[in-house]
Amino acid sequence: MEEQKVCPVAKKCGGCSWQGISYEEQLKKKQKQIRKLLKDICLVEPIIGMKNPYHYRNKVNAAFAHRRDGSIVSGVYEEGTHRIVPVDECLIEDQTADAIIRDIRGLLKSFKIKVYNEDSGYGLLRHVMVRRGFASGEVMVVLVCASPIFPSKNNFVKALRKLHPEITTVILNVNDKKTSMVLGERNITLYGKGFIEDTLCGCTFRLSPASFYQVNPVQTEKLYQKAIKMAKLQGEEKVIDAYCGIGTIGLIASSHVKEVISVELNKDAVKDAIINAKRNGIKNVKFYQGDAGKFMVNLAGQGKKVDVVFMDPPRAGSDEAFLSSVIKLAPEKVVYISCNPETLARDLKYLTKHGYEAKSAVPVDMFSWTEHVETCVLLQRKNI
Ligand code: SAH
């Protein structure tokens, strides 16, 4: 591997908590952590690391502010504060995205665009978000502004696209609230389609400004392939994709099974998921909006038959309503994808106490230079 790079603002930014630790060492630490947590539960396969652990983040946010001398800075908030740490380039962010943010900063003065001041509420530009489809090459720029009126917006977009012809859509997002949330609710498309598309494991997904999408697409592809392989699908299964987000896992698995039922709490994500199914001509996946636990309790109450459950809950993990319904539905296999090893271990203990055997776990490094680790676990129903 190439020589380790160092970031000059690592301490202040706090994003890369494992700066200064070699990549090999990071993988060893993650492997050890998962082995320790799951030692009485299941076998842990070797961690899937990155070939090149830099610039993997496909979504970049930058906050903008004025310095006292009037110059403009962009970057991230210093941990726990609202002071901006200037960032020109970041070791884990996409380089095209960082270059676009630098150039937007450079254009502001000649366009006389004022940066928003959190205290006075005066000024226009608050944040810039850039998302890039790693497979498609499509690039979205979101200008988060305190007002829908952006002076000379057409010329601004023209100037920006001249510097970065790779930009495929520019969106003005209106955030006029006193809030630490980056995005407001209203989006006005200034250029292009208002969304980008990206491809993962052969399926194409539409990403709007607020859509949830894994931030490390290179490793996500490996994670999903592994999850689907672990389930050893034969083509006739009835599958649940719980906590499905924009539908990724279920849509990718759909060509390997008879039908998929997907459930997700976030309304916008479900809308995206339905569009994604259509976009890919997939007809054997149904989406439900609601709490996954309640949904599973209902299914179990109806005595439905399910063969495989994929579950990918948020950091808090799953809940007893969900897990107890899995037991009732008694699928042959459960594939649990988790971004939080602690809640994973807790939920696995529940399932293994109630008739399931955890066969194997695979850690996947989705968040290099940080302590976070993703894990995929296969559980099999014991024959009683
Ligand atoms: N499987 C998707 C998303 C995983 S992130 C992917 O890989 O892209 C976890 C998802 O769970 C988020 O989309 C979140 O909105 C959803 N979620 C959180 N709590 C939920 C609940 N109680 N019921 C259903 N979905 C929930």
JSON list of C-alpha atoms in Angstrom, two decimals, residues 172-308:
[
{"chain": "A", "resi": 172, "resn": "LEU", "atom": "CA", "xyz": [-31.10, 25.27, -4.66]},
{"chain": "A", "resi": 173, "resn": "ASN", "atom": "CA", "xyz": [-32.29, 23.96, -1.30]},
{"chain": "A", "resi": 174, "resn": "VAL", "atom": "CA", "xyz": [-34.10, 26.49, 0.87]},
{"chain": "A", "resi": 175, "resn": "ASN", "atom": "CA", "xyz": [-33.30, 26.31, 4.57]},
{"chain": "A", "resi": 176, "resn": "ASP", "atom": "CA", "xyz": [-34.63, 29.41, 6.31]},
{"chain": "A", "resi": 177, "resn": "LYS", "atom": "CA", "xyz": [-34.85, 27.91, 9.81]},
{"chain": "A", "resi": 178, "resn": "LYS", "atom": "CA", "xyz": [-32.57, 28.33, 12.79]},
{"chain": "A", "resi": 179, "resn": "THR", "atom": "CA", "xyz": [-31.43, 24.72, 12.82]},
{"chain": "A", "resi": 180, "resn": "SER", "atom": "CA", "xyz": [-28.34, 22.56, 12.74]},
{"chain": "A", "resi": 181, "resn": "MET", "atom": "CA", "xyz": [-29.95, 20.38, 10.06]},
{"chain": "A", "resi": 182, "resn": "VAL", "atom": "CA", "xyz": [-28.17, 20.95, 6.76]},
{"chain": "A", "resi": 183, "resn": "LEU", "atom": "CA", "xyz": [-31.09, 20.60, 4.35]},
{"chain": "A", "resi": 184, "resn": "GLY", "atom": "CA", "xyz": [-34.39, 22.46, 4.35]},
{"chain": "A", "resi": 185, "resn": "GLU", "atom": "CA", "xyz": [-37.54, 21.00, 2.83]},
{"chain": "A", "resi": 186, "resn": "ARG", "atom": "CA", "xyz": [-37.84, 22.91, -0.45]},
{"chain": "A", "resi": 187, "resn": "ASN", "atom": "CA", "xyz": [-35.71, 22.06, -3.51]},
{"chain": "A", "resi": 188, "resn": "ILE", "atom": "CA", "xyz": [-35.58, 24.22, -6.65]},
{"chain": "A", "resi": 189, "resn": "THR", "atom": "CA", "xyz": [-33.76, 22.68, -9.59]},
{"chain": "A", "resi": 190, "resn": "LEU", "atom": "CA", "xyz": [-31.47, 25.24, -11.25]},
{"chain": "A", "resi": 191, "resn": "TYR", "atom": "CA", "xyz": [-29.91, 22.91, -13.77]},
{"chain": "A", "resi": 192, "resn": "GLY", "atom": "CA", "xyz": [-30.42, 19.31, -14.92]},
{"chain": "A", "resi": 193, "resn": "LYS", "atom": "CA", "xyz": [-32.84, 16.69, -13.61]},
{"chain": "A", "resi": 194, "resn": "GLY", "atom": "CA", "xyz": [-32.79, 17.50, -9.87]},
{"chain": "A", "resi": 195, "resn": "PHE", "atom": "CA", "xyz": [-31.37, 14.08, -9.02]},
{"chain": "A", "resi": 196, "resn": "ILE", "atom": "CA", "xyz": [-28.49, 11.82, -9.97]},
{"chain": "A", "resi": 197, "resn": "GLU", "atom": "CA", "xyz": [-28.45, 8.10, -10.62]},
{"chain": "A", "resi": 198, "resn": "ASP", "atom": "CA", "xyz": [-25.88, 5.55, -9.56]},
{"chain": "A", "resi": 199, "resn": "THR", "atom": "CA", "xyz": [-25.46, 1.84, -10.11]},
{"chain": "A", "resi": 200, "resn": "LEU", "atom": "CA", "xyz": [-24.83, -0.75, -7.41]},
{"chain": "A", "resi": 201, "resn": "CYS", "atom": "CA", "xyz": [-24.60, -4.48, -8.12]},
{"chain": "A", "resi": 202, "resn": "GLY", "atom": "CA", "xyz": [-26.27, -4.01, -11.53]},
{"chain": "A", "resi": 203, "resn": "CYS", "atom": "CA", "xyz": [-29.27, -1.96, -10.31]},
{"chain": "A", "resi": 204, "resn": "THR", "atom": "CA", "xyz": [-29.67, 1.76, -10.89]},
{"chain": "A", "resi": 205, "resn": "PHE", "atom": "CA", "xyz": [-30.74, 4.02, -8.03]},
{"chain": "A", "resi": 206, "resn": "ARG", "atom": "CA", "xyz": [-32.07, 7.55, -8.05]},
{"chain": "A", "resi": 207, "resn": "LEU", "atom": "CA", "xyz": [-30.62, 9.91, -5.47]},
{"chain": "A", "resi": 208, "resn": "SER", "atom": "CA", "xyz": [-32.39, 13.13, -4.53]},
{"chain": "A", "resi": 209, "resn": "PRO", "atom": "CA", "xyz": [-30.72, 15.68, -2.23]},
{"chain": "A", "resi": 210, "resn": "ALA", "atom": "CA", "xyz": [-32.13, 14.06, 0.93]},
{"chain": "A", "resi": 211, "resn": "SER", "atom": "CA", "xyz": [-32.10, 10.37, -0.09]},
{"chain": "A", "resi": 212, "resn": "PHE", "atom": "CA", "xyz": [-30.25, 7.99, 2.17]},
{"chain": "A", "resi": 213, "resn": "TYR", "atom": "CA", "xyz": [-27.46, 6.21, 0.32]},
{"chain": "A", "resi": 214, "resn": "GLN", "atom": "CA", "xyz": [-24.46, 4.41, 1.75]},
{"chain": "A", "resi": 215, "resn": "VAL", "atom": "CA", "xyz": [-21.50, 6.80, 1.71]},
{"chain": "A", "resi": 216, "resn": "ASN", "atom": "CA", "xyz": [-18.91, 4.23, 0.61]},
{"chain": "A", "resi": 217, "resn": "PRO", "atom": "CA", "xyz": [-20.19, 2.73, -2.64]},
{"chain": "A", "resi": 218, "resn": "VAL", "atom": "CA", "xyz": [-17.11, 0.59, -3.32]},
{"chain": "A", "resi": 219, "resn": "GLN", "atom": "CA", "xyz": [-17.53, -1.31, -0.05]},
{"chain": "A", "resi": 220, "resn": "THR", "atom": "CA", "xyz": [-21.33, -1.26, -0.17]},
{"chain": "A", "resi": 221, "resn": "GLU", "atom": "CA", "xyz": [-21.21, -3.28, -3.35]},
{"chain": "A", "resi": 222, "resn": "LYS", "atom": "CA", "xyz": [-19.01, -5.88, -1.62]},
{"chain": "A", "resi": 223, "resn": "LEU", "atom": "CA", "xyz": [-21.28, -5.87, 1.43]},
{"chain": "A", "resi": 224, "resn": "TYR", "atom": "CA", "xyz": [-24.48, -6.46, -0.56]},
{"chain": "A", "resi": 225, "resn": "GLN", "atom": "CA", "xyz": [-22.86, -9.14, -2.72]},
{"chain": "A", "resi": 226, "resn": "LYS", "atom": "CA", "xyz": [-21.69, -10.91, 0.43]},
{"chain": "A", "resi": 227, "resn": "ALA", "atom": "CA", "xyz": [-25.12, -10.60, 2.11]},
{"chain": "A", "resi": 228, "resn": "ILE", "atom": "CA", "xyz": [-26.89, -12.09, -0.91]},
{"chain": "A", "resi": 229, "resn": "LYS", "atom": "CA", "xyz": [-24.31, -14.84, -1.32]},
{"chain": "A", "resi": 230, "resn": "MET", "atom": "CA", "xyz": [-24.63, -15.78, 2.35]},
{"chain": "A", "resi": 231, "resn": "ALA", "atom": "CA", "xyz": [-28.38, -16.34, 1.90]},
{"chain": "A", "resi": 232, "resn": "LYS", "atom": "CA", "xyz": [-27.70, -18.94, -0.88]},
{"chain": "A", "resi": 233, "resn": "LEU", "atom": "CA", "xyz": [-30.89, -17.95, -2.71]},
{"chain": "A", "resi": 234, "resn": "GLN", "atom": "CA", "xyz": [-32.39, -20.59, -5.03]},
{"chain": "A", "resi": 235, "resn": "GLY", "atom": "CA", "xyz": [-34.97, -18.56, -6.97]},
{"chain": "A", "resi": 236, "resn": "GLU", "atom": "CA", "xyz": [-38.19, -19.59, -5.23]},
{"chain": "A", "resi": 237, "resn": "GLU", "atom": "CA", "xyz": [-37.88, -17.76, -1.93]},
{"chain": "A", "resi": 238, "resn": "LYS", "atom": "CA", "xyz": [-40.20, -15.25, -0.36]},
{"chain": "A", "resi": 239, "resn": "VAL", "atom": "CA", "xyz": [-37.94, -12.60, 1.14]},
{"chain": "A", "resi": 240, "resn": "ILE", "atom": "CA", "xyz": [-38.30, -9.64, 3.51]},
{"chain": "A", "resi": 241, "resn": "ASP", "atom": "CA", "xyz": [-36.02, -6.61, 3.22]},
{"chain": "A", "resi": 242, "resn": "ALA", "atom": "CA", "xyz": [-36.52, -4.74, 6.49]},
{"chain": "A", "resi": 243, "resn": "TYR", "atom": "CA", "xyz": [-35.24, -1.20, 7.09]},
{"chain": "A", "resi": 244, "resn": "CYS", "atom": "CA", "xyz": [-34.88, -1.07, 3.30]},
{"chain": "A", "resi": 245, "resn": "GLY", "atom": "CA", "xyz": [-34.06, 2.64, 2.77]},
{"chain": "A", "resi": 246, "resn": "ILE", "atom": "CA", "xyz": [-34.36, 3.36, -0.96]},
{"chain": "A", "resi": 247, "resn": "GLY", "atom": "CA", "xyz": [-34.83, -0.35, -1.61]},
{"chain": "A", "resi": 248, "resn": "THR", "atom": "CA", "xyz": [-31.26, -1.33, -2.44]},
{"chain": "A", "resi": 249, "resn": "ILE", "atom": "CA", "xyz": [-30.86, -4.81, -0.92]},
{"chain": "A", "resi": 250, "resn": "GLY", "atom": "CA", "xyz": [-34.31, -6.11, -1.88]},
{"chain": "A", "resi": 251, "resn": "LEU", "atom": "CA", "xyz": [-34.06, -4.78, -5.44]},
{"chain": "A", "resi": 252, "resn": "ILE", "atom": "CA", "xyz": [-30.61, -6.30, -5.92]},
{"chain": "A", "resi": 253, "resn": "ALA", "atom": "CA", "xyz": [-31.81, -9.62, -4.46]},
{"chain": "A", "resi": 254, "resn": "SER", "atom": "CA", "xyz": [-35.05, -9.62, -6.48]},
{"chain": "A", "resi": 255, "resn": "SER", "atom": "CA", "xyz": [-33.62, -11.40, -9.52]},
{"chain": "A", "resi": 256, "resn": "HIS", "atom": "CA", "xyz": [-32.52, -14.30, -7.29]},
{"chain": "A", "resi": 257, "resn": "VAL", "atom": "CA", "xyz": [-35.90, -14.90, -5.57]},
{"chain": "A", "resi": 258, "resn": "LYS", "atom": "CA", "xyz": [-39.64, -15.25, -6.17]},
{"chain": "A", "resi": 259, "resn": "GLU", "atom": "CA", "xyz": [-40.76, -12.13, -4.32]},
{"chain": "A", "resi": 260, "resn": "VAL", "atom": "CA", "xyz": [-39.57, -9.46, -1.92]},
{"chain": "A", "resi": 261, "resn": "ILE", "atom": "CA", "xyz": [-41.53, -7.50, 0.67]},
{"chain": "A", "resi": 262, "resn": "SER", "atom": "CA", "xyz": [-39.67, -4.37, 1.75]},
{"chain": "A", "resi": 263, "resn": "VAL", "atom": "CA", "xyz": [-40.45, -2.12, 4.70]},
{"chain": "A", "resi": 264, "resn": "GLU", "atom": "CA", "xyz": [-39.08, 1.30, 5.63]},
{"chain": "A", "resi": 265, "resn": "LEU", "atom": "CA", "xyz": [-40.15, 4.08, 8.02]},
{"chain": "A", "resi": 266, "resn": "ASN", "atom": "CA", "xyz": [-39.02, 7.12, 6.03]},
{"chain": "A", "resi": 267, "resn": "LYS", "atom": "CA", "xyz": [-41.71, 8.25, 3.54]},
{"chain": "A", "resi": 268, "resn": "ASP", "atom": "CA", "xyz": [-39.30, 9.88, 1.08]},
{"chain": "A", "resi": 269, "resn": "ALA", "atom": "CA", "xyz": [-37.08, 6.81, 1.03]},
{"chain": "A", "resi": 270, "resn": "VAL", "atom": "CA", "xyz": [-40.13, 4.65, 0.18]},
{"chain": "A", "resi": 271, "resn": "LYS", "atom": "CA", "xyz": [-41.03, 7.02, -2.67]},
{"chain": "A", "resi": 272, "resn": "ASP", "atom": "CA", "xyz": [-37.48, 6.69, -4.01]},
{"chain": "A", "resi": 273, "resn": "ALA", "atom": "CA", "xyz": [-37.63, 2.92, -3.59]},
{"chain": "A", "resi": 274, "resn": "ILE", "atom": "CA", "xyz": [-40.82, 2.66, -5.70]},
{"chain": "A", "resi": 275, "resn": "ILE", "atom": "CA", "xyz": [-39.22, 4.81, -8.42]},
{"chain": "A", "resi": 276, "resn": "ASN", "atom": "CA", "xyz": [-36.10, 2.62, -8.26]},
{"chain": "A", "resi": 277, "resn": "ALA", "atom": "CA", "xyz": [-38.13, -0.56, -8.76]},
{"chain": "A", "resi": 278, "resn": "LYS", "atom": "CA", "xyz": [-39.81, 0.97, -11.85]},
{"chain": "A", "resi": 279, "resn": "ARG", "atom": "CA", "xyz": [-36.53, 2.34, -13.18]},
{"chain": "A", "resi": 280, "resn": "ASN", "atom": "CA", "xyz": [-35.07, -1.16, -13.13]},
{"chain": "A", "resi": 281, "resn": "GLY", "atom": "CA", "xyz": [-38.20, -2.86, -14.47]},
{"chain": "A", "resi": 282, "resn": "ILE", "atom": "CA", "xyz": [-38.52, -4.92, -11.27]},
{"chain": "A", "resi": 283, "resn": "LYS", "atom": "CA", "xyz": [-42.02, -6.22, -10.59]},
{"chain": "A", "resi": 284, "resn": "ASN", "atom": "CA", "xyz": [-41.61, -8.75, -7.77]},
{"chain": "A", "resi": 285, "resn": "VAL", "atom": "CA", "xyz": [-40.84, -6.27, -4.96]},
{"chain": "A", "resi": 286, "resn": "LYS", "atom": "CA", "xyz": [-43.55, -4.58, -2.83]},
{"chain": "A", "resi": 287, "resn": "PHE", "atom": "CA", "xyz": [-42.83, -1.66, -0.54]},
{"chain": "A", "resi": 288, "resn": "TYR", "atom": "CA", "xyz": [-44.54, -0.77, 2.72]},
{"chain": "A", "resi": 289, "resn": "GLN", "atom": "CA", "xyz": [-44.05, 2.42, 4.67]},
{"chain": "A", "resi": 290, "resn": "GLY", "atom": "CA", "xyz": [-44.08, 2.10, 8.45]},
{"chain": "A", "resi": 291, "resn": "ASP", "atom": "CA", "xyz": [-42.31, 0.80, 11.51]},
{"chain": "A", "resi": 292, "resn": "ALA", "atom": "CA", "xyz": [-40.57, -2.48, 10.71]},
{"chain": "A", "resi": 293, "resn": "GLY", "atom": "CA", "xyz": [-41.42, -3.97, 14.14]},
{"chain": "A", "resi": 294, "resn": "LYS", "atom": "CA", "xyz": [-45.17, -3.26, 13.79]},
{"chain": "A", "resi": 295, "resn": "PHE", "atom": "CA", "xyz": [-45.13, -4.50, 10.21]},
{"chain": "A", "resi": 296, "resn": "MET", "atom": "CA", "xyz": [-43.54, -7.79, 11.25]},
{"chain": "A", "resi": 297, "resn": "VAL", "atom": "CA", "xyz": [-46.00, -8.26, 14.12]},
{"chain": "A", "resi": 298, "resn": "ASN", "atom": "CA", "xyz": [-48.82, -7.91, 11.55]},
{"chain": "A", "resi": 299, "resn": "LEU", "atom": "CA", "xyz": [-47.25, -10.40, 9.17]},
{"chain": "A", "resi": 300, "resn": "ALA", "atom": "CA", "xyz": [-46.70, -12.89, 11.96]},
{"chain": "A", "resi": 301, "resn": "GLY", "atom": "CA", "xyz": [-50.32, -12.41, 13.07]},
{"chain": "A", "resi": 302, "resn": "GLN", "atom": "CA", "xyz": [-51.53, -13.30, 9.57]},
{"chain": "A", "resi": 303, "resn": "GLY", "atom": "CA", "xyz": [-49.46, -16.48, 9.68]},
{"chain": "A", "resi": 304, "resn": "LYS", "atom": "CA", "xyz": [-47.52, -15.53, 6.52]},
{"chain": "A", "resi": 305, "resn": "LYS", "atom": "CA", "xyz": [-44.74, -17.78, 5.29]},
{"chain": "A", "resi": 306, "resn": "VAL", "atom": "CA", "xyz": [-41.33, -16.23, 4.72]},
{"chain": "A", "resi": 307, "resn": "ASP", "atom": "CA", "xyz": [-38.08, -17.94, 3.73]},
{"chain": "A", "resi": 308, "resn": "VAL", "atom": "CA", "xyz": [-35.40, -15.30, 4.22]}
]
